[in-house]
């Protein structure tokens, strides 16, 4: 559940996915892998399409064991046209990340691959906390709860569907 919780939170926040409104879950088995380590079971890879009761579809794909790459692709499913595509680390930033990786080989890689985003997020949240407002586009505790509910709903369902 934890391995794709950020992606599930995005599905909740921007596409209205909720455990209470999911009408279909389509796993893409080639992109799914469940591992049990030290008695804990979770998805190392997940690739699913969720459909809610409004007919909204969102595909969530995450592979937490494939390295430090991170990308986003938004596709219009009615015609297959890619509306948005971006790599998180490319160009000059890739050089800075490589230098940080070499300088700090004992760090978790997300500490340097996502440092820019974390710094911006902290600044935005701190400014809004001082102002007593909620920053637009930033997930709230309500979204976090919905993402956890969605994860709890999906885990046994996907394990069952993928066991077939």
Short mmCIF file of N, CA and C in Angstrom, two decimals:
data_model
loop_
_atom_site.label_atom_id
_atom_site.label_comp_id
_atom_site.label_asym_id
_atom_site.label_seq_id
_atom_site.Cartn_x
_atom_site.Cartn_y
_atom_site.Cartn_z
N UNK A 1 0.83 -1.20 0.00
CA UNK A 1 0.00 0.00 0.00
C UNK A 1 0.86 1.24 0.00
N UNK A 2 1.91 1.22 0.77
CA UNK A 2 2.76 2.39 0.86
C UNK A 2 3.50 2.67 -0.45
N UNK A 3 3.79 1.63 -1.20
CA UNK A 3 4.64 1.81 -2.37
C UNK A 3 4.04 2.69 -3.46
N UNK A 4 2.75 2.80 -3.52
CA UNK A 4 2.13 3.65 -4.54
C UNK A 4 1.20 4.68 -3.91
N UNK A 5 1.39 4.98 -2.65
CA UNK A 5 0.44 5.85 -1.95
C UNK A 5 0.43 7.27 -2.53
N UNK A 6 1.58 7.75 -2.98
CA UNK A 6 1.61 9.10 -3.56
C UNK A 6 0.81 9.14 -4.87
N UNK A 7 0.95 8.10 -5.67
CA UNK A 7 0.20 8.03 -6.92
C UNK A 7 -1.30 7.91 -6.65
N UNK A 8 -1.67 7.12 -5.63
CA UNK A 8 -3.08 6.98 -5.27
C UNK A 8 -3.63 8.31 -4.75
N UNK A 9 -2.81 9.06 -4.02
CA UNK A 9 -3.26 10.37 -3.54
C UNK A 9 -3.53 11.31 -4.71
N UNK A 10 -2.70 11.26 -5.74
CA UNK A 10 -2.94 12.07 -6.93
C UNK A 10 -4.25 11.66 -7.62
N UNK A 11 -4.50 10.35 -7.68
CA UNK A 11 -5.74 9.86 -8.28
C UNK A 11 -6.95 10.35 -7.48
N UNK A 12 -6.81 10.40 -6.17
CA UNK A 12 -7.90 10.91 -5.31
C UNK A 12 -8.09 12.41 -5.51
N UNK A 13 -7.00 13.14 -5.49
CA UNK A 13 -7.09 14.60 -5.54
C UNK A 13 -7.54 15.14 -6.89
N UNK A 14 -6.95 14.62 -7.95
CA UNK A 14 -7.18 15.24 -9.26
C UNK A 14 -8.21 14.52 -10.13
N UNK A 15 -8.51 13.25 -9.82
CA UNK A 15 -9.46 12.49 -10.64
C UNK A 15 -10.64 11.94 -9.84
N UNK A 16 -10.74 12.31 -8.58
CA UNK A 16 -11.90 11.96 -7.77
C UNK A 16 -12.04 10.49 -7.43
N UNK A 17 -10.95 9.74 -7.45
CA UNK A 17 -11.02 8.33 -7.10
C UNK A 17 -11.17 8.17 -5.59
N UNK A 18 -12.09 7.30 -5.20
CA UNK A 18 -12.34 7.00 -3.79
C UNK A 18 -12.65 5.52 -3.67
N UNK A 19 -12.33 4.94 -2.54
CA UNK A 19 -12.69 3.53 -2.31
C UNK A 19 -14.19 3.35 -2.46
N UNK A 20 -14.95 4.36 -2.10
CA UNK A 20 -16.41 4.27 -2.11
C UNK A 20 -17.03 4.46 -3.50
N UNK A 21 -16.25 4.89 -4.50
CA UNK A 21 -16.86 5.12 -5.82
C UNK A 21 -16.21 4.35 -6.96
N UNK A 22 -15.30 3.44 -6.65
CA UNK A 22 -14.65 2.65 -7.69
C UNK A 22 -15.63 1.61 -8.22
N UNK A 23 -15.80 1.58 -9.54
CA UNK A 23 -16.69 0.60 -10.15
C UNK A 23 -15.92 -0.49 -10.89
N UNK A 24 -14.66 -0.23 -11.22
CA UNK A 24 -13.86 -1.24 -11.91
C UNK A 24 -12.39 -1.00 -11.62
N UNK A 25 -11.67 -2.10 -11.48
CA UNK A 25 -10.22 -2.07 -11.31
C UNK A 25 -9.65 -3.08 -12.29
N UNK A 26 -8.86 -2.57 -13.22
CA UNK A 26 -8.25 -3.43 -14.23
C UNK A 26 -6.74 -3.49 -14.00
N UNK A 27 -6.25 -4.61 -13.47
CA UNK A 27 -4.79 -4.72 -13.34
C UNK A 27 -4.16 -5.05 -14.69
N UNK A 28 -2.99 -4.53 -14.93
CA UNK A 28 -2.19 -4.86 -16.10
C UNK A 28 -1.07 -5.75 -15.56
N UNK A 29 -1.28 -7.07 -15.58
CA UNK A 29 -0.41 -8.02 -14.85
C UNK A 29 1.08 -7.90 -15.15
N UNK A 30 1.44 -7.54 -16.38
CA UNK A 30 2.86 -7.43 -16.72
C UNK A 30 3.55 -6.32 -15.94
N UNK A 31 2.77 -5.39 -15.40
CA UNK A 31 3.33 -4.28 -14.64
C UNK A 31 3.08 -4.38 -13.15
N UNK A 32 2.69 -5.58 -12.69
CA UNK A 32 2.40 -5.77 -11.26
C UNK A 32 3.30 -6.85 -10.66
N UNK A 33 3.79 -6.58 -9.47
CA UNK A 33 4.59 -7.57 -8.74
C UNK A 33 4.38 -7.36 -7.25
N UNK A 34 4.04 -8.43 -6.57
CA UNK A 34 3.85 -8.40 -5.12
C UNK A 34 5.03 -9.11 -4.49
N UNK A 35 5.63 -8.49 -3.47
CA UNK A 35 6.75 -9.09 -2.75
C UNK A 35 6.44 -9.16 -1.25
N UNK A 36 6.96 -10.18 -0.61
CA UNK A 36 6.89 -10.27 0.84
C UNK A 36 8.33 -10.28 1.36
N UNK A 37 8.65 -9.30 2.18
CA UNK A 37 9.98 -9.16 2.77
C UNK A 37 9.82 -8.97 4.27
N UNK A 38 10.52 -9.76 5.05
CA UNK A 38 10.44 -9.66 6.51
C UNK A 38 9.00 -9.69 7.01
N UNK A 39 8.17 -10.52 6.38
CA UNK A 39 6.79 -10.67 6.82
C UNK A 39 5.85 -9.57 6.36
N UNK A 40 6.33 -8.64 5.58
CA UNK A 40 5.48 -7.55 5.07
C UNK A 40 5.27 -7.74 3.58
N UNK A 41 4.03 -7.63 3.16
CA UNK A 41 3.70 -7.82 1.75
C UNK A 41 3.22 -6.50 1.17
N UNK A 42 3.75 -6.16 0.00
CA UNK A 42 3.36 -4.92 -0.68
C UNK A 42 3.68 -5.08 -2.16
N UNK A 43 3.18 -4.16 -2.93
CA UNK A 43 3.46 -4.16 -4.35
C UNK A 43 4.80 -3.48 -4.60
N UNK A 44 5.71 -4.19 -5.26
CA UNK A 44 6.96 -3.57 -5.71
C UNK A 44 6.68 -2.80 -6.99
N UNK A 45 5.76 -3.35 -7.80
CA UNK A 45 5.32 -2.69 -9.04
C UNK A 45 3.81 -2.78 -9.08
N UNK A 46 3.20 -1.75 -9.60
CA UNK A 46 1.75 -1.76 -9.78
C UNK A 46 1.41 -1.02 -11.05
N UNK A 47 0.46 -1.57 -11.79
CA UNK A 47 -0.01 -0.95 -13.02
C UNK A 47 -1.49 -1.30 -13.14
N UNK A 48 -2.35 -0.34 -12.82
CA UNK A 48 -3.78 -0.58 -12.78
C UNK A 48 -4.54 0.58 -13.42
N UNK A 49 -5.72 0.27 -13.92
CA UNK A 49 -6.63 1.31 -14.36
C UNK A 49 -7.82 1.30 -13.42
N UNK A 50 -8.14 2.46 -12.88
CA UNK A 50 -9.27 2.62 -11.98
C UNK A 50 -10.38 3.35 -12.74
N UNK A 51 -11.62 2.94 -12.48
CA UNK A 51 -12.78 3.61 -13.05
C UNK A 51 -13.72 3.93 -11.90
N UNK A 52 -14.22 5.18 -11.85
CA UNK A 52 -15.16 5.51 -10.78
C UNK A 52 -16.58 5.62 -11.32
N UNK A 53 -17.52 5.88 -10.42
CA UNK A 53 -18.94 5.88 -10.80
C UNK A 53 -19.33 7.05 -11.71
N UNK A 54 -18.42 7.97 -11.96
CA UNK A 54 -18.67 9.03 -12.93
C UNK A 54 -18.09 8.68 -14.30
N UNK A 55 -17.47 7.50 -14.39
CA UNK A 55 -16.87 7.07 -15.65
C UNK A 55 -15.45 7.56 -15.85
N UNK A 56 -14.90 8.26 -14.88
CA UNK A 56 -13.53 8.74 -14.97
C UNK A 56 -12.58 7.55 -14.87
N UNK A 57 -11.59 7.52 -15.76
CA UNK A 57 -10.58 6.47 -15.75
C UNK A 57 -9.22 7.09 -15.48
N UNK A 58 -8.44 6.42 -14.66
CA UNK A 58 -7.06 6.86 -14.44
C UNK A 58 -6.20 5.61 -14.32
N UNK A 59 -5.07 5.64 -14.98
CA UNK A 59 -4.12 4.54 -14.90
C UNK A 59 -3.00 4.94 -13.97
N UNK A 60 -2.75 4.09 -13.00
CA UNK A 60 -1.69 4.31 -12.01
C UNK A 60 -0.61 3.26 -12.26
N UNK A 61 0.59 3.72 -12.48
CA UNK A 61 1.70 2.82 -12.74
C UNK A 61 2.89 3.29 -11.91
N UNK A 62 3.44 2.38 -11.12
CA UNK A 62 4.59 2.72 -10.29
C UNK A 62 5.49 1.49 -10.14
N UNK A 63 6.78 1.72 -10.20
CA UNK A 63 7.76 0.66 -10.01
C UNK A 63 8.83 1.20 -9.08
N UNK A 64 8.74 0.83 -7.83
CA UNK A 64 9.63 1.36 -6.81
C UNK A 64 10.99 0.68 -6.76
N UNK A 65 11.19 -0.33 -7.59
CA UNK A 65 12.46 -1.06 -7.55
C UNK A 65 13.26 -0.90 -8.84
N UNK A 66 12.88 0.05 -9.69
CA UNK A 66 13.53 0.16 -11.00
C UNK A 66 14.53 1.30 -11.09
N UNK A 67 14.86 1.93 -9.99
CA UNK A 67 15.83 3.00 -10.04
C UNK A 67 15.23 4.34 -9.67
N UNK A 68 15.94 5.39 -10.03
CA UNK A 68 15.58 6.73 -9.59
C UNK A 68 14.76 7.52 -10.60
N UNK A 69 14.43 6.95 -11.72
CA UNK A 69 13.68 7.68 -12.73
C UNK A 69 12.27 7.98 -12.27
N UNK A 70 11.74 9.08 -12.72
CA UNK A 70 10.38 9.47 -12.38
C UNK A 70 9.82 10.28 -13.53
N UNK A 71 8.66 9.86 -14.01
CA UNK A 71 8.06 10.59 -15.11
C UNK A 71 6.56 10.65 -14.91
N UNK A 72 5.94 11.53 -15.65
CA UNK A 72 4.48 11.64 -15.67
C UNK A 72 4.04 11.66 -17.12
N UNK A 73 2.98 10.92 -17.40
CA UNK A 73 2.40 10.90 -18.73
C UNK A 73 0.89 10.99 -18.56
N UNK A 74 0.28 11.98 -19.20
CA UNK A 74 -1.17 12.12 -19.19
C UNK A 74 -1.63 11.93 -20.63
N UNK A 75 -2.52 10.93 -20.82
CA UNK A 75 -2.98 10.57 -22.15
C UNK A 75 -4.50 10.66 -22.21
N UNK A 76 -5.01 11.20 -23.30
CA UNK A 76 -6.44 11.19 -23.55
C UNK A 76 -6.78 9.78 -24.03
N UNK A 77 -7.49 9.01 -23.18
CA UNK A 77 -7.76 7.61 -23.51
C UNK A 77 -8.75 7.46 -24.66
N UNK A 78 -9.46 8.51 -25.01
CA UNK A 78 -10.41 8.40 -26.12
C UNK A 78 -9.70 8.32 -27.47
N UNK A 79 -8.49 8.88 -27.55
CA UNK A 79 -7.80 8.88 -28.84
C UNK A 79 -6.31 8.54 -28.74
N UNK A 80 -5.82 8.29 -27.51
CA UNK A 80 -4.42 7.90 -27.33
C UNK A 80 -3.42 9.04 -27.42
N UNK A 81 -3.89 10.27 -27.53
CA UNK A 81 -2.99 11.42 -27.65
C UNK A 81 -2.38 11.74 -26.28
N UNK A 82 -1.07 11.87 -26.25
CA UNK A 82 -0.37 12.25 -25.03
C UNK A 82 -0.55 13.76 -24.84
N UNK A 83 -1.17 14.14 -23.73
CA UNK A 83 -1.44 15.55 -23.45
C UNK A 83 -0.30 16.21 -22.69
N UNK A 84 0.42 15.42 -21.91
CA UNK A 84 1.52 15.95 -21.11
C UNK A 84 2.49 14.82 -20.83
N UNK A 85 3.77 15.12 -20.91
CA UNK A 85 4.80 14.12 -20.59
C UNK A 85 6.02 14.86 -20.08
N UNK A 86 6.57 14.38 -18.98
CA UNK A 86 7.75 15.03 -18.41
C UNK A 86 8.58 14.04 -17.61
N UNK A 87 9.87 14.22 -17.67
CA UNK A 87 10.81 13.49 -16.82
C UNK A 87 11.17 14.42 -15.67
N UNK A 88 11.27 13.88 -14.47
CA UNK A 88 11.57 14.72 -13.32
C UNK A 88 13.02 15.19 -13.34
N UNK A 89 13.92 14.31 -13.74
CA UNK A 89 15.34 14.65 -13.72
C UNK A 89 15.89 14.53 -15.14
N UNK A 90 16.19 15.67 -15.75
CA UNK A 90 16.76 15.67 -17.09
C UNK A 90 17.63 16.90 -17.28
N UNK A 91 18.41 16.90 -18.31
CA UNK A 91 19.24 18.05 -18.65
C UNK A 91 20.25 18.41 -17.57
N UNK A 92 20.36 19.70 -17.29
CA UNK A 92 21.32 20.19 -16.29
C UNK A 92 21.03 19.60 -14.91
N UNK A 93 19.76 19.42 -14.62
CA UNK A 93 19.41 18.87 -13.32
C UNK A 93 19.95 17.45 -13.16
N UNK A 94 19.97 16.69 -14.22
CA UNK A 94 20.50 15.33 -14.16
C UNK A 94 21.97 15.35 -13.74
N UNK A 95 22.71 16.35 -14.20
CA UNK A 95 24.12 16.46 -13.83
C UNK A 95 24.25 16.76 -12.34
N UNK A 96 23.41 17.64 -11.83
CA UNK A 96 23.45 17.98 -10.39
C UNK A 96 23.06 16.78 -9.54
N UNK A 97 22.07 16.03 -9.98
CA UNK A 97 21.64 14.83 -9.24
C UNK A 97 22.77 13.80 -9.24
N UNK A 98 23.42 13.61 -10.38
CA UNK A 98 24.53 12.66 -10.46
C UNK A 98 25.67 13.07 -9.52
N UNK A 99 25.94 14.37 -9.44
CA UNK A 99 26.99 14.86 -8.53
C UNK A 99 26.60 14.62 -7.08
N UNK A 100 25.33 14.87 -6.74
CA UNK A 100 24.86 14.61 -5.37
C UNK A 100 24.92 13.12 -5.04
N UNK A 101 24.58 12.28 -6.01
CA UNK A 101 24.64 10.84 -5.79
C UNK A 101 26.06 10.38 -5.52
N UNK A 102 27.00 10.94 -6.27
CA UNK A 102 28.40 10.58 -6.07
C UNK A 102 28.92 11.09 -4.73
N UNK A 103 28.49 12.28 -4.35
CA UNK A 103 28.95 12.88 -3.09
C UNK A 103 28.31 12.23 -1.86
N UNK A 104 27.12 11.65 -2.03
CA UNK A 104 26.39 11.09 -0.89
C UNK A 104 25.86 9.69 -1.22
N UNK A 105 26.75 8.72 -1.43
CA UNK A 105 26.29 7.39 -1.84
C UNK A 105 25.46 6.67 -0.78
N UNK A 106 25.53 7.13 0.46
CA UNK A 106 24.78 6.48 1.54
C UNK A 106 23.38 7.07 1.74
N UNK A 107 23.04 8.10 1.00
CA UNK A 107 21.72 8.73 1.12
C UNK A 107 20.68 7.94 0.31
N UNK A 108 19.43 7.99 0.75
CA UNK A 108 18.34 7.49 -0.08
C UNK A 108 18.26 8.42 -1.29
N UNK A 109 18.10 7.84 -2.46
CA UNK A 109 18.18 8.64 -3.68
C UNK A 109 17.12 9.73 -3.79
N UNK A 110 15.95 9.52 -3.19
CA UNK A 110 14.93 10.56 -3.31
C UNK A 110 15.33 11.85 -2.60
N UNK A 111 16.29 11.77 -1.69
CA UNK A 111 16.73 12.98 -1.00
C UNK A 111 17.41 13.97 -1.95
N UNK A 112 18.03 13.48 -3.00
CA UNK A 112 18.63 14.41 -3.95
C UNK A 112 17.84 14.48 -5.26
N UNK A 113 17.14 13.43 -5.66
CA UNK A 113 16.39 13.52 -6.91
C UNK A 113 15.16 14.41 -6.76
N UNK A 114 14.61 14.50 -5.54
CA UNK A 114 13.41 15.29 -5.32
C UNK A 114 13.65 16.51 -4.42
N UNK A 115 14.90 16.85 -4.21
CA UNK A 115 15.24 17.95 -3.30
C UNK A 115 14.61 19.27 -3.72
N UNK A 116 14.59 19.55 -5.01
CA UNK A 116 14.03 20.81 -5.51
C UNK A 116 12.53 20.88 -5.16
N UNK A 117 11.81 19.78 -5.43
CA UNK A 117 10.37 19.77 -5.16
C UNK A 117 10.08 19.84 -3.67
N UNK A 118 10.86 19.12 -2.86
CA UNK A 118 10.65 19.16 -1.42
C UNK A 118 10.87 20.57 -0.86
N UNK A 119 11.92 21.24 -1.33
CA UNK A 119 12.19 22.60 -0.85
C UNK A 119 11.04 23.54 -1.22
N UNK A 120 10.55 23.44 -2.46
CA UNK A 120 9.45 24.29 -2.89
C UNK A 120 8.18 23.98 -2.08
N UNK A 121 7.89 22.70 -1.89
CA UNK A 121 6.71 22.29 -1.14
C UNK A 121 6.77 22.80 0.30
N UNK A 122 7.93 22.69 0.93
CA UNK A 122 8.09 23.18 2.31
C UNK A 122 7.87 24.69 2.38
N UNK A 123 8.41 25.43 1.43
CA UNK A 123 8.23 26.88 1.42
C UNK A 123 6.76 27.26 1.25
N UNK A 124 6.10 26.61 0.31
CA UNK A 124 4.68 26.90 0.05
C UNK A 124 3.84 26.57 1.28
N UNK A 125 4.06 25.39 1.85
CA UNK A 125 3.28 24.97 3.02
C UNK A 125 3.54 25.87 4.23
N UNK A 126 4.78 26.25 4.44
CA UNK A 126 5.11 27.13 5.57
C UNK A 126 4.42 28.48 5.42
N UNK A 127 4.46 29.05 4.22
CA UNK A 127 3.83 30.34 3.98
C UNK A 127 2.33 30.27 4.22
N UNK A 128 1.70 29.20 3.76
CA UNK A 128 0.25 29.05 3.96
C UNK A 128 -0.09 28.74 5.42
N UNK A 129 0.79 28.01 6.10
CA UNK A 129 0.55 27.73 7.53
C UNK A 129 0.55 29.05 8.32
N UNK A 130 1.50 29.92 8.00
CA UNK A 130 1.56 31.22 8.67
C UNK A 130 0.30 32.04 8.37
N UNK A 131 -0.17 31.94 7.13
CA UNK A 131 -1.36 32.69 6.72
C UNK A 131 -2.66 32.01 7.16
N UNK A 132 -2.57 30.77 7.61
CA UNK A 132 -3.77 30.04 8.03
C UNK A 132 -4.64 29.57 6.87
N UNK A 133 -4.01 29.35 5.73
CA UNK A 133 -4.74 28.92 4.54
C UNK A 133 -4.20 27.57 4.06
N UNK A 134 -4.93 26.98 3.13
CA UNK A 134 -4.49 25.72 2.52
C UNK A 134 -3.91 26.02 1.15
N UNK A 135 -2.70 25.57 0.89
CA UNK A 135 -2.10 25.86 -0.42
C UNK A 135 -2.83 25.11 -1.54
N UNK A 136 -3.13 25.79 -2.63
CA UNK A 136 -3.82 25.13 -3.74
C UNK A 136 -2.94 24.05 -4.35
N UNK A 137 -3.57 22.93 -4.70
CA UNK A 137 -2.84 21.85 -5.37
C UNK A 137 -2.08 20.94 -4.44
N UNK A 138 -2.04 21.26 -3.16
CA UNK A 138 -1.32 20.41 -2.19
C UNK A 138 -2.36 19.54 -1.49
N UNK A 139 -2.07 18.27 -1.41
CA UNK A 139 -3.00 17.34 -0.78
C UNK A 139 -3.22 17.69 0.68
N UNK A 140 -4.46 17.55 1.10
CA UNK A 140 -4.85 17.80 2.48
C UNK A 140 -4.86 16.49 3.25
N UNK A 141 -5.07 16.57 4.54
CA UNK A 141 -5.19 15.35 5.34
C UNK A 141 -6.39 14.53 4.88
N UNK A 142 -7.43 15.20 4.41
CA UNK A 142 -8.61 14.48 3.89
C UNK A 142 -8.24 13.64 2.66
N UNK A 143 -7.43 14.19 1.79
CA UNK A 143 -6.97 13.44 0.61
C UNK A 143 -6.08 12.28 1.05
N UNK A 144 -5.22 12.50 2.03
CA UNK A 144 -4.37 11.43 2.54
C UNK A 144 -5.21 10.28 3.08
N UNK A 145 -6.25 10.60 3.81
CA UNK A 145 -7.14 9.57 4.36
C UNK A 145 -7.83 8.82 3.22
N UNK A 146 -8.31 9.56 2.21
CA UNK A 146 -8.95 8.90 1.06
C UNK A 146 -7.98 7.99 0.32
N UNK A 147 -6.72 8.42 0.19
CA UNK A 147 -5.71 7.59 -0.48
C UNK A 147 -5.46 6.31 0.32
N UNK A 148 -5.39 6.42 1.63
CA UNK A 148 -5.21 5.22 2.46
C UNK A 148 -6.41 4.29 2.38
N UNK A 149 -7.61 4.84 2.36
CA UNK A 149 -8.81 4.02 2.19
C UNK A 149 -8.78 3.30 0.84
N UNK A 150 -8.36 4.03 -0.19
CA UNK A 150 -8.28 3.44 -1.52
C UNK A 150 -7.25 2.31 -1.53
N UNK A 151 -6.11 2.53 -0.91
CA UNK A 151 -5.08 1.49 -0.83
C UNK A 151 -5.61 0.25 -0.10
N UNK A 152 -6.31 0.47 1.01
CA UNK A 152 -6.88 -0.65 1.78
C UNK A 152 -7.90 -1.42 0.95
N UNK A 153 -8.67 -0.71 0.15
CA UNK A 153 -9.65 -1.34 -0.73
C UNK A 153 -8.97 -2.14 -1.83
N UNK A 154 -7.96 -1.54 -2.46
CA UNK A 154 -7.32 -2.15 -3.62
C UNK A 154 -6.44 -3.35 -3.30
N UNK A 155 -5.76 -3.34 -2.17
CA UNK A 155 -4.77 -4.38 -1.89
C UNK A 155 -5.36 -5.79 -1.96
N UNK A 156 -6.39 -6.13 -1.19
CA UNK A 156 -6.90 -7.50 -1.29
C UNK A 156 -7.55 -7.79 -2.65
N UNK A 157 -8.19 -6.79 -3.23
CA UNK A 157 -8.83 -6.96 -4.53
C UNK A 157 -7.78 -7.31 -5.59
N UNK A 158 -6.68 -6.57 -5.62
CA UNK A 158 -5.63 -6.81 -6.62
C UNK A 158 -4.91 -8.13 -6.37
N UNK A 159 -4.66 -8.46 -5.12
CA UNK A 159 -4.02 -9.75 -4.83
C UNK A 159 -4.88 -10.89 -5.36
N UNK A 160 -6.18 -10.79 -5.19
CA UNK A 160 -7.11 -11.81 -5.67
C UNK A 160 -7.12 -11.85 -7.20
N UNK A 161 -7.24 -10.68 -7.84
CA UNK A 161 -7.30 -10.63 -9.30
C UNK A 161 -5.99 -11.11 -9.94
N UNK A 162 -4.87 -10.80 -9.31
CA UNK A 162 -3.57 -11.17 -9.88
C UNK A 162 -3.21 -12.62 -9.60
N UNK A 163 -3.86 -13.25 -8.64
CA UNK A 163 -3.58 -14.65 -8.31
C UNK A 163 -4.18 -15.61 -9.34
N UNK A 164 -5.09 -15.10 -10.16
CA UNK A 164 -5.78 -15.96 -11.14
C UNK A 164 -4.84 -16.38 -12.26
#
